[in-house]
Amino acid sequence: RKAARGLAWSTVETILVRLLSLVTFVVVTRLLMPADYGIAAIAGAVATVFALLAAGGYAQALVQRPDLTDDEIDAVFWCSLGLGCVVAAIVAGLAQPLAALLDTPELRLVVLATTPLFLAHALSSVPNGLLARDFQFRLLARISILANLVVTVAGMLAALAGAGYWALVLQIVVGPLVGCACLWFVCPYRPARRASLASFRAILPTSRPIMGYQVLGLGNDQLDKLLVGVRLDGAVLGVYTVASRAV
């Protein structure tokens, strides 16, 4: 019964999130230039792939593990936070080389602006996994819908205010931050000041295949944007991105 309710709420979440995305797409597309979409598309591709690395597949590992101890949960939290910091630092270091490679100076600040979302993904892993493990799918769906609603409003207001590509960047960053804040507000878990390396190693056999599968899948989805951005200019990538979303 809990599984059926979880499936129902996941379906509702998917439908509402796609509707919000469609509304944003229709409104914002009329206000921005193709080059704006090109800059945001590159930043979004980088953010999507590296966000999965920051999350590490730990949320799914917490759900799938048959027996879970407090030490293992704490170990996952601290290691996930450390991984998120490392990923954020790597992306920050790639900002200037990526901007130079694509001959798009604006991309440096845009990529730097996405770094907070990697910490948000890392911090969200444990509460998200624990809530899913406890079949709190209705709560997770509400959080997702709220985060996407905030993203929709923020993106449209920024676009109407003439923020250009920053309206799209705002959408990329705000969602994970809002979702992270909501997860910690509703989840009773609070980490202890300890981290057992042995406990973390016990989680790795479950998390590594999950992360590998997700990274390969998303890497395949985002590779086309990176290739178009490298070989062609930002305006062409923007047209390609808009056309891809419209299909």
Short mmCIF file of N, CA, C and O in Angstrom, two decimals, residues 109-243:
data_model
loop_
_atom_site.label_atom_id
_atom_site.label_comp_id
_atom_site.label_asym_id
_atom_site.label_seq_id
_atom_site.Cartn_x
_atom_site.Cartn_y
_atom_site.Cartn_z
N LEU A 109 31.90 33.61 -14.67
CA LEU A 109 31.08 33.96 -13.51
C LEU A 109 29.86 33.07 -13.40
O LEU A 109 29.41 32.74 -12.30
N VAL A 110 29.32 32.67 -14.54
CA VAL A 110 28.14 31.80 -14.54
C VAL A 110 28.46 30.45 -13.89
O VAL A 110 27.73 29.96 -13.04
N VAL A 111 29.58 29.85 -14.29
CA VAL A 111 29.98 28.56 -13.72
C VAL A 111 30.29 28.72 -12.23
O VAL A 111 29.92 27.87 -11.41
N LEU A 112 30.97 29.80 -11.86
CA LEU A 112 31.25 30.05 -10.45
C LEU A 112 29.96 30.19 -9.64
O LEU A 112 29.88 29.75 -8.48
N ALA A 113 28.95 30.77 -10.25
CA ALA A 113 27.67 30.96 -9.55
C ALA A 113 26.95 29.65 -9.27
O ALA A 113 26.08 29.59 -8.40
N THR A 114 27.30 28.60 -10.02
CA THR A 114 26.62 27.32 -9.81
C THR A 114 27.22 26.50 -8.66
O THR A 114 26.64 25.49 -8.27
N THR A 115 28.37 26.90 -8.14
CA THR A 115 29.05 26.07 -7.13
C THR A 115 28.23 25.80 -5.87
O THR A 115 28.36 24.72 -5.29
N PRO A 116 27.38 26.74 -5.39
CA PRO A 116 26.60 26.41 -4.19
C PRO A 116 25.67 25.21 -4.35
O PRO A 116 25.36 24.52 -3.37
N LEU A 117 25.23 24.95 -5.57
CA LEU A 117 24.28 23.85 -5.74
C LEU A 117 24.92 22.48 -5.49
O LEU A 117 24.23 21.52 -5.13
N PHE A 118 26.25 22.38 -5.65
CA PHE A 118 26.92 21.11 -5.39
C PHE A 118 26.91 20.79 -3.89
O PHE A 118 26.75 19.64 -3.49
N LEU A 119 27.07 21.81 -3.08
CA LEU A 119 26.95 21.62 -1.63
C LEU A 119 25.51 21.27 -1.26
O LEU A 119 25.26 20.45 -0.38
N ALA A 120 24.55 21.90 -1.96
CA ALA A 120 23.14 21.60 -1.68
C ALA A 120 22.81 20.15 -2.00
O ALA A 120 22.12 19.48 -1.24
N HIS A 121 23.32 19.65 -3.13
CA HIS A 121 23.08 18.25 -3.49
C HIS A 121 23.73 17.31 -2.48
O HIS A 121 23.14 16.28 -2.11
N ALA A 122 24.95 17.65 -2.06
CA ALA A 122 25.64 16.80 -1.09
C ALA A 122 24.90 16.77 0.24
O ALA A 122 24.73 15.72 0.86
N LEU A 123 24.45 17.93 0.69
CA LEU A 123 23.73 18.01 1.97
C LEU A 123 22.35 17.37 1.90
O LEU A 123 21.80 16.99 2.94
N SER A 124 21.80 17.26 0.71
CA SER A 124 20.45 16.70 0.56
C SER A 124 20.44 15.17 0.55
O SER A 124 19.37 14.56 0.74
N SER A 125 21.58 14.55 0.33
CA SER A 125 21.63 13.09 0.13
C SER A 125 21.04 12.33 1.31
O SER A 125 20.18 11.45 1.14
N VAL A 126 21.50 12.63 2.52
CA VAL A 126 21.07 11.86 3.69
C VAL A 126 19.59 12.09 4.02
O VAL A 126 18.84 11.11 4.15
N PRO A 127 19.13 13.33 4.19
CA PRO A 127 17.70 13.49 4.49
C PRO A 127 16.79 12.96 3.40
O PRO A 127 15.73 12.38 3.68
N ASN A 128 17.19 13.12 2.14
CA ASN A 128 16.39 12.59 1.03
C ASN A 128 16.31 11.07 1.10
O ASN A 128 15.24 10.47 0.94
N GLY A 129 17.46 10.43 1.35
CA GLY A 129 17.49 8.98 1.44
C GLY A 129 16.69 8.45 2.62
O GLY A 129 15.98 7.45 2.50
N LEU A 130 16.80 9.11 3.76
CA LEU A 130 16.08 8.65 4.97
C LEU A 130 14.57 8.80 4.80
O LEU A 130 13.80 7.94 5.23
N LEU A 131 14.14 9.90 4.20
CA LEU A 131 12.70 10.10 3.99
C LEU A 131 12.15 9.08 2.99
O LEU A 131 11.05 8.54 3.17
N ALA A 132 12.91 8.81 1.94
CA ALA A 132 12.48 7.80 0.97
C ALA A 132 12.46 6.41 1.60
O ALA A 132 11.57 5.60 1.32
N ARG A 133 13.43 6.14 2.43
CA ARG A 133 13.49 4.84 3.12
C ARG A 133 12.27 4.64 4.02
O ARG A 133 11.79 3.52 4.20
N ASP A 134 11.77 5.76 4.55
CA ASP A 134 10.60 5.72 5.43
C ASP A 134 9.29 5.90 4.65
O ASP A 134 8.24 6.16 5.25
N PHE A 135 9.36 5.79 3.33
CA PHE A 135 8.18 5.90 2.45
C PHE A 135 7.47 7.25 2.58
O PHE A 135 6.24 7.33 2.43
N GLN A 136 8.23 8.31 2.82
CA GLN A 136 7.64 9.65 2.91
C GLN A 136 7.60 10.31 1.53
O GLN A 136 8.08 11.43 1.34
N PHE A 137 6.99 9.60 0.57
CA PHE A 137 7.00 10.08 -0.81
C PHE A 137 6.10 11.30 -1.00
O PHE A 137 6.37 12.15 -1.84
N ARG A 138 5.02 11.36 -0.23
CA ARG A 138 4.15 12.54 -0.33
C ARG A 138 4.91 13.80 0.09
O ARG A 138 4.82 14.85 -0.55
N LEU A 139 5.67 13.68 1.17
CA LEU A 139 6.47 14.80 1.65
C LEU A 139 7.55 15.19 0.64
O LEU A 139 7.76 16.37 0.37
N LEU A 140 8.22 14.19 0.09
CA LEU A 140 9.25 14.46 -0.92
C LEU A 140 8.65 15.11 -2.17
O LEU A 140 9.26 16.00 -2.77
N ALA A 141 7.46 14.66 -2.56
CA ALA A 141 6.80 15.24 -3.73
C ALA A 141 6.44 16.71 -3.47
O ALA A 141 6.62 17.57 -4.34
N ARG A 142 5.95 16.99 -2.27
CA ARG A 142 5.60 18.37 -1.94
C ARG A 142 6.82 19.28 -1.95
O ARG A 142 6.76 20.42 -2.41
N ILE A 143 7.93 18.76 -1.44
CA ILE A 143 9.17 19.55 -1.45
C ILE A 143 9.62 19.82 -2.87
O ILE A 143 10.00 20.95 -3.22
N SER A 144 9.57 18.81 -3.72
CA SER A 144 9.96 18.98 -5.12
C SER A 144 9.07 19.99 -5.83
O SER A 144 9.55 20.85 -6.58
N ILE A 145 7.77 19.90 -5.61
CA ILE A 145 6.83 20.83 -6.24
C ILE A 145 7.07 22.25 -5.75
O ILE A 145 7.07 23.21 -6.54
N LEU A 146 7.29 22.41 -4.44
CA LEU A 146 7.56 23.75 -3.89
C LEU A 146 8.84 24.33 -4.48
O LEU A 146 8.87 25.51 -4.88
N ALA A 147 9.89 23.52 -4.54
CA ALA A 147 11.16 24.00 -5.09
C ALA A 147 11.00 24.43 -6.55
O ALA A 147 11.52 25.47 -6.96
N ASN A 148 10.27 23.65 -7.33
CA ASN A 148 10.06 23.99 -8.73
C ASN A 148 9.16 25.21 -8.90
O ASN A 148 9.32 25.97 -9.87
N LEU A 149 8.22 25.39 -7.98
CA LEU A 149 7.38 26.59 -8.01
C LEU A 149 8.22 27.83 -7.75
O LEU A 149 8.07 28.85 -8.45
N VAL A 150 9.12 27.75 -6.78
CA VAL A 150 10.02 28.88 -6.50
C VAL A 150 10.91 29.15 -7.70
O VAL A 150 11.14 30.31 -8.08
N VAL A 151 11.41 28.09 -8.32
CA VAL A 151 12.25 28.23 -9.51
C VAL A 151 11.49 28.94 -10.63
O VAL A 151 12.02 29.84 -11.30
N THR A 152 10.25 28.53 -10.83
CA THR A 152 9.42 29.12 -11.88
C THR A 152 9.22 30.62 -11.66
O THR A 152 9.43 31.44 -12.57
N VAL A 153 8.83 30.98 -10.45
CA VAL A 153 8.57 32.38 -10.13
C VAL A 153 9.86 33.20 -10.23
O VAL A 153 9.88 34.29 -10.83
N ALA A 154 10.93 32.68 -9.64
CA ALA A 154 12.21 33.42 -9.66
C ALA A 154 12.71 33.62 -11.07
O ALA A 154 13.17 34.72 -11.42
N GLY A 155 12.63 32.59 -11.89
CA GLY A 155 13.11 32.69 -13.26
C GLY A 155 12.31 33.69 -14.08
O GLY A 155 12.88 34.51 -14.82
N MET A 156 10.99 33.65 -13.96
CA MET A 156 10.16 34.57 -14.72
C MET A 156 10.35 36.02 -14.27
O MET A 156 10.43 36.93 -15.10
N LEU A 157 10.43 36.24 -12.95
CA LEU A 157 10.63 37.60 -12.45
C LEU A 157 11.98 38.15 -12.91
O LEU A 157 12.09 39.32 -13.29
N ALA A 158 13.01 37.31 -12.85
CA ALA A 158 14.33 37.76 -13.28
C ALA A 158 14.35 38.07 -14.78
O ALA A 158 14.96 39.06 -15.21
N ALA A 159 13.69 37.23 -15.57
CA ALA A 159 13.63 37.47 -17.01
C ALA A 159 12.86 38.76 -17.32
O ALA A 159 13.27 39.56 -18.16
N LEU A 160 11.76 38.98 -16.62
CA LEU A 160 10.98 40.20 -16.82
C LEU A 160 11.75 41.44 -16.40
O LEU A 160 11.55 42.53 -16.95
N ALA A 161 12.67 41.26 -15.42
CA ALA A 161 13.47 42.39 -14.96
C ALA A 161 14.66 42.66 -15.86
O ALA A 161 15.43 43.60 -15.61
N GLY A 162 14.84 41.85 -16.91
CA GLY A 162 15.93 42.07 -17.85
C GLY A 162 17.25 41.46 -17.44
O GLY A 162 18.31 41.93 -17.87
N ALA A 163 17.20 40.39 -16.64
CA ALA A 163 18.43 39.76 -16.16
C ALA A 163 19.15 38.94 -17.22
O ALA A 163 20.29 38.51 -17.00
N GLY A 164 18.51 38.67 -18.34
CA GLY A 164 19.15 37.91 -19.41
C GLY A 164 19.45 36.48 -18.99
O GLY A 164 18.61 35.82 -18.36
N TYR A 165 20.66 36.01 -19.32
CA TYR A 165 20.99 34.62 -19.02
C TYR A 165 21.04 34.33 -17.53
O TYR A 165 20.93 33.18 -17.10
N TRP A 166 21.17 35.37 -16.71
CA TRP A 166 21.18 35.15 -15.25
C TRP A 166 19.83 34.63 -14.76
O TRP A 166 19.76 33.99 -13.70
N ALA A 167 18.77 34.89 -15.49
CA ALA A 167 17.46 34.34 -15.12
C ALA A 167 17.48 32.82 -15.20
O ALA A 167 16.91 32.12 -14.34
N LEU A 168 18.16 32.29 -16.22
CA LEU A 168 18.27 30.84 -16.38
C LEU A 168 19.23 30.26 -15.35
O LEU A 168 18.99 29.17 -14.82
N VAL A 169 20.31 30.97 -15.08
CA VAL A 169 21.27 30.50 -14.07
C VAL A 169 20.61 30.46 -12.70
O VAL A 169 20.82 29.54 -11.91
N LEU A 170 19.79 31.45 -12.43
CA LEU A 170 19.06 31.49 -11.16
C LEU A 170 18.18 30.26 -11.00
O LEU A 170 18.10 29.67 -9.92
N GLN A 171 17.55 29.84 -12.08
CA GLN A 171 16.72 28.64 -12.03
C GLN A 171 17.54 27.39 -11.73
O GLN A 171 17.10 26.51 -11.00
N ILE A 172 18.75 27.34 -12.29
CA ILE A 172 19.62 26.18 -12.07
C ILE A 172 20.01 26.06 -10.60
O ILE A 172 20.05 24.96 -10.03
N VAL A 173 20.28 27.20 -9.95
CA VAL A 173 20.83 27.20 -8.60
C VAL A 173 19.76 27.16 -7.52
O VAL A 173 19.91 26.49 -6.50
N VAL A 174 18.67 27.89 -7.73
CA VAL A 174 17.67 28.07 -6.67
C VAL A 174 16.99 26.77 -6.28
O VAL A 174 16.78 26.49 -5.09
N GLY A 175 16.64 25.94 -7.26
CA GLY A 175 15.90 24.71 -6.97
C GLY A 175 16.58 23.81 -5.95
O GLY A 175 15.98 23.44 -4.93
N PRO A 176 17.85 23.43 -6.16
CA PRO A 176 18.54 22.59 -5.19
C PRO A 176 18.67 23.23 -3.81
O PRO A 176 18.59 22.55 -2.79
N LEU A 177 18.86 24.56 -3.76
CA LEU A 177 19.00 25.24 -2.48
C LEU A 177 17.70 25.21 -1.69
O LEU A 177 17.68 24.93 -0.48
N VAL A 178 16.59 25.47 -2.38
CA VAL A 178 15.28 25.43 -1.71
C VAL A 178 14.95 24.01 -1.27
O VAL A 178 14.48 23.78 -0.15
N GLY A 179 15.20 23.04 -2.15
CA GLY A 179 14.94 21.65 -1.80
C GLY A 179 15.75 21.20 -0.61
O GLY A 179 15.25 20.51 0.29
N CYS A 180 17.03 21.59 -0.56
CA CYS A 180 17.90 21.22 0.56
C CYS A 180 17.39 21.80 1.87
O CYS A 180 17.32 21.10 2.89
N ALA A 181 17.01 23.08 1.86
CA ALA A 181 16.50 23.72 3.07
C ALA A 181 15.22 23.03 3.56
O ALA A 181 15.05 22.80 4.77
N CYS A 182 14.34 22.69 2.64
CA CYS A 182 13.08 22.02 3.02
C CYS A 182 13.34 20.62 3.58
O CYS A 182 12.69 20.21 4.55
N LEU A 183 14.27 19.89 2.98
CA LEU A 183 14.58 18.54 3.45
C LEU A 183 15.09 18.56 4.89
O LEU A 183 14.67 17.75 5.72
N TRP A 184 15.97 19.49 5.19
CA TRP A 184 16.50 19.57 6.55
C TRP A 184 15.47 20.10 7.54
O TRP A 184 15.53 19.81 8.74
N PHE A 185 14.50 20.85 7.05
CA PHE A 185 13.44 21.36 7.93
C PHE A 185 12.50 20.24 8.38
O PHE A 185 12.06 20.21 9.53
N VAL A 186 12.21 19.31 7.47
CA VAL A 186 11.23 18.26 7.78
C VAL A 186 11.86 16.97 8.29
O VAL A 186 11.20 16.16 8.93
N CYS A 187 13.14 16.76 7.99
CA CYS A 187 13.79 15.51 8.41
C CYS A 187 14.33 15.64 9.84
O CYS A 187 15.07 16.59 10.14
N PRO A 188 14.00 14.70 10.72
CA PRO A 188 14.45 14.81 12.12
C PRO A 188 15.93 14.49 12.32
O PRO A 188 16.48 14.78 13.38
N TYR A 189 16.58 13.90 11.32
CA TYR A 189 17.98 13.51 11.48
C TYR A 189 18.89 14.72 11.65
O TYR A 189 18.75 15.73 10.97
N ARG A 190 19.82 14.60 12.59
CA ARG A 190 20.89 15.59 12.77
C ARG A 190 22.20 14.83 12.94
O ARG A 190 22.27 13.91 13.74
N PRO A 191 23.23 15.20 12.21
CA PRO A 191 24.48 14.43 12.24
C PRO A 191 25.24 14.57 13.55
O PRO A 191 25.24 15.64 14.17
N ALA A 192 25.85 13.49 13.96
CA ALA A 192 26.76 13.52 15.11
C ALA A 192 28.13 13.98 14.64
O ALA A 192 28.44 13.94 13.45
N ARG A 193 28.96 14.39 15.57
CA ARG A 193 30.30 14.88 15.21
C ARG A 193 31.29 13.72 15.13
O ARG A 193 32.29 13.68 15.85
N ARG A 194 30.97 12.80 14.27
CA ARG A 194 31.86 11.66 14.08
C ARG A 194 31.66 11.10 12.68
O ARG A 194 30.62 11.30 12.07
N ALA A 195 32.67 10.42 12.21
CA ALA A 195 32.59 9.78 10.90
C ALA A 195 33.49 8.56 10.90
O ALA A 195 34.71 8.68 11.02
N SER A 196 32.89 7.40 10.80
CA SER A 196 33.64 6.15 10.80
C SER A 196 33.97 5.75 9.37
O SER A 196 33.07 5.57 8.53
N LEU A 197 35.26 5.64 9.06
CA LEU A 197 35.68 5.25 7.72
C LEU A 197 35.20 3.84 7.39
O LEU A 197 34.80 3.55 6.26
N ALA A 198 35.20 2.97 8.39
CA ALA A 198 34.74 1.60 8.17
C ALA A 198 33.26 1.57 7.80
O ALA A 198 32.83 0.80 6.93
N SER A 199 32.47 2.42 8.45
CA SER A 199 31.03 2.49 8.15
C SER A 199 30.80 3.03 6.75
O SER A 199 29.91 2.57 6.03
N PHE A 200 31.63 4.00 6.35
CA PHE A 200 31.48 4.54 5.00
C PHE A 200 31.84 3.50 3.95
O PHE A 200 31.18 3.40 2.91
N ARG A 201 32.88 2.73 4.22
CA ARG A 201 33.26 1.67 3.29
C ARG A 201 32.16 0.65 3.12
O ARG A 201 32.02 0.03 2.05
N ALA A 202 31.36 0.44 4.15
CA ALA A 202 30.26 -0.53 4.06
C ALA A 202 29.18 -0.07 3.09
O ALA A 202 28.46 -0.88 2.51
N ILE A 203 29.07 1.26 2.91
CA ILE A 203 28.06 1.82 2.01
C ILE A 203 28.53 1.83 0.56
O ILE A 203 27.73 1.74 -0.38
N LEU A 204 29.83 1.92 0.34
CA LEU A 204 30.38 2.09 -1.01
C LEU A 204 29.94 1.04 -2.02
O LEU A 204 29.64 1.37 -3.17
N PRO A 205 29.91 -0.27 -1.66
CA PRO A 205 29.49 -1.26 -2.66
C PRO A 205 28.09 -1.01 -3.22
O PRO A 205 27.79 -1.43 -4.34
N THR A 206 27.25 -0.33 -2.45
CA THR A 206 25.90 -0.02 -2.93
C THR A 206 25.88 1.28 -3.71
O THR A 206 25.19 1.38 -4.74
N SER A 207 26.62 2.29 -3.25
CA SER A 207 26.54 3.61 -3.86
C SER A 207 27.31 3.72 -5.18
O SER A 207 26.88 4.43 -6.09
N ARG A 208 28.44 3.04 -5.31
CA ARG A 208 29.27 3.21 -6.50
C ARG A 208 28.57 2.80 -7.79
O ARG A 208 28.62 3.54 -8.79
N PRO A 209 27.91 1.62 -7.86
CA PRO A 209 27.22 1.29 -9.11
C PRO A 209 26.10 2.27 -9.45
O PRO A 209 25.87 2.58 -10.63
N ILE A 210 25.41 2.75 -8.42
CA ILE A 210 24.32 3.71 -8.65
C ILE A 210 24.87 4.99 -9.25
O ILE A 210 24.37 5.50 -10.26
N MET A 211 25.94 5.53 -8.65
CA MET A 211 26.52 6.77 -9.15
C MET A 211 27.07 6.58 -10.56
O MET A 211 26.89 7.44 -11.43
N GLY A 212 27.75 5.45 -10.80
CA GLY A 212 28.30 5.20 -12.12
C GLY A 212 27.24 5.15 -13.20
O GLY A 212 27.38 5.75 -14.27
N TYR A 213 26.14 4.47 -12.91
CA TYR A 213 25.04 4.38 -13.87
C TYR A 213 24.43 5.76 -14.14
O TYR A 213 24.17 6.12 -15.30
N GLN A 214 24.23 6.55 -13.09
CA GLN A 214 23.62 7.87 -13.25
C GLN A 214 24.53 8.82 -14.02
O GLN A 214 24.08 9.58 -14.88
N VAL A 215 25.82 8.80 -13.72
CA VAL A 215 26.77 9.68 -14.40
C VAL A 215 26.86 9.33 -15.88
O VAL A 215 26.87 10.22 -16.75
N LEU A 216 26.91 8.05 -16.20
CA LEU A 216 26.97 7.65 -17.60
C LEU A 216 25.71 8.07 -18.35
O LEU A 216 25.78 8.55 -19.48
N GLY A 217 24.56 7.88 -17.72
CA GLY A 217 23.31 8.26 -18.36
C GLY A 217 23.20 9.75 -18.60
O GLY A 217 22.88 10.20 -19.71
N LEU A 218 23.52 10.55 -17.58
CA LEU A 218 23.43 11.99 -17.74
C LEU A 218 24.55 12.54 -18.61
O LEU A 218 24.38 13.51 -19.34
N GLY A 219 25.73 11.90 -18.54
CA GLY A 219 26.82 12.32 -19.40
C GLY A 219 26.43 12.16 -20.87
O GLY A 219 26.73 13.03 -21.70
N ASN A 220 25.75 11.08 -21.19
CA ASN A 220 25.27 10.86 -22.55
C ASN A 220 24.23 11.92 -22.94
O ASN A 220 24.22 12.41 -24.08
N ASP A 221 23.37 12.30 -22.00
CA ASP A 221 22.34 13.29 -22.28
C ASP A 221 22.92 14.69 -22.48
O ASP A 221 22.36 15.49 -23.24
N GLN A 222 24.00 15.01 -21.76
CA GLN A 222 24.55 16.37 -21.79
C GLN A 222 25.71 16.52 -22.77
O GLN A 222 26.12 17.65 -23.05
N LEU A 223 26.25 15.42 -23.27
CA LEU A 223 27.43 15.49 -24.13
C LEU A 223 27.16 16.29 -25.40
O LEU A 223 28.04 17.02 -25.88
N ASP A 224 25.96 16.16 -25.95
CA ASP A 224 25.66 16.88 -27.18
C ASP A 224 25.75 18.39 -26.99
O ASP A 224 26.25 19.11 -27.85
N LYS A 225 25.30 18.89 -25.84
CA LYS A 225 25.35 20.33 -25.58
C LYS A 225 26.81 20.81 -25.50
O LYS A 225 27.16 21.87 -26.02
N LEU A 226 27.64 20.02 -24.82
CA LEU A 226 29.04 20.40 -24.70
C LEU A 226 29.72 20.41 -26.07
O LEU A 226 30.51 21.32 -26.38
N LEU A 227 29.41 19.43 -26.91
CA LEU A 227 30.03 19.37 -28.24
C LEU A 227 29.57 20.52 -29.12
O LEU A 227 30.38 21.13 -29.83
N VAL A 228 28.27 20.84 -29.08
CA VAL A 228 27.77 21.97 -29.87
C VAL A 228 28.39 23.27 -29.37
O VAL A 228 28.77 24.15 -30.17
N GLY A 229 28.53 23.40 -28.04
CA GLY A 229 29.13 24.60 -27.49
C GLY A 229 30.58 24.78 -27.88
O GLY A 229 31.06 25.90 -28.12
N VAL A 230 31.32 23.67 -27.98
CA VAL A 230 32.74 23.73 -28.35
C VAL A 230 32.92 24.02 -29.83
O VAL A 230 33.75 24.84 -30.23
N ARG A 231 32.13 23.36 -30.68
CA ARG A 231 32.33 23.46 -32.13
C ARG A 231 31.64 24.68 -32.74
O ARG A 231 32.08 25.19 -33.77
N LEU A 232 30.55 25.13 -32.13
CA LEU A 232 29.79 26.25 -32.67
C LEU A 232 29.70 27.36 -31.62
O LEU A 232 30.26 27.24 -30.54
N ASP A 233 28.98 28.44 -31.93
CA ASP A 233 28.91 29.54 -30.96
C ASP A 233 27.71 29.39 -30.04
O ASP A 233 26.86 28.51 -30.20
N GLY A 234 27.64 30.29 -29.05
CA GLY A 234 26.60 30.20 -28.04
C GLY A 234 25.20 30.38 -28.59
O GLY A 234 24.25 29.77 -28.10
N ALA A 235 25.05 31.24 -29.60
CA ALA A 235 23.72 31.46 -30.18
C ALA A 235 23.18 30.18 -30.81
O ALA A 235 22.00 29.85 -30.67
N VAL A 236 24.05 29.46 -31.53
CA VAL A 236 23.63 28.19 -32.13
C VAL A 236 23.24 27.18 -31.05
O VAL A 236 22.24 26.47 -31.16
N LEU A 237 24.05 27.14 -30.00
CA LEU A 237 23.73 26.24 -28.89
C LEU A 237 22.41 26.62 -28.25
O LEU A 237 21.62 25.75 -27.86
N GLY A 238 22.14 27.92 -28.16
CA GLY A 238 20.87 28.37 -27.59
C GLY A 238 19.69 27.91 -28.42
O GLY A 238 18.69 27.43 -27.89
N VAL A 239 19.81 28.05 -29.74
CA VAL A 239 18.74 27.58 -30.63
C VAL A 239 18.56 26.07 -30.50
O VAL A 239 17.43 25.57 -30.46
N TYR A 240 19.68 25.37 -30.44
CA TYR A 240 19.64 23.90 -30.30
C TYR A 240 18.95 23.50 -28.98
O TYR A 240 18.13 22.58 -28.94
N THR A 241 19.26 24.22 -27.90
CA THR A 241 18.67 23.92 -26.60
C THR A 241 17.17 24.18 -26.59
O THR A 241 16.39 23.36 -26.11
N VAL A 242 16.77 25.32 -27.13
CA VAL A 242 15.34 25.64 -27.18
C VAL A 242 14.60 24.63 -28.04
O VAL A 242 13.51 24.16 -27.68
N ALA A 243 15.18 24.29 -29.20
CA ALA A 243 14.53 23.32 -30.08
C ALA A 243 14.41 21.95 -29.40
O ALA A 243 13.39 21.25 -29.55
#
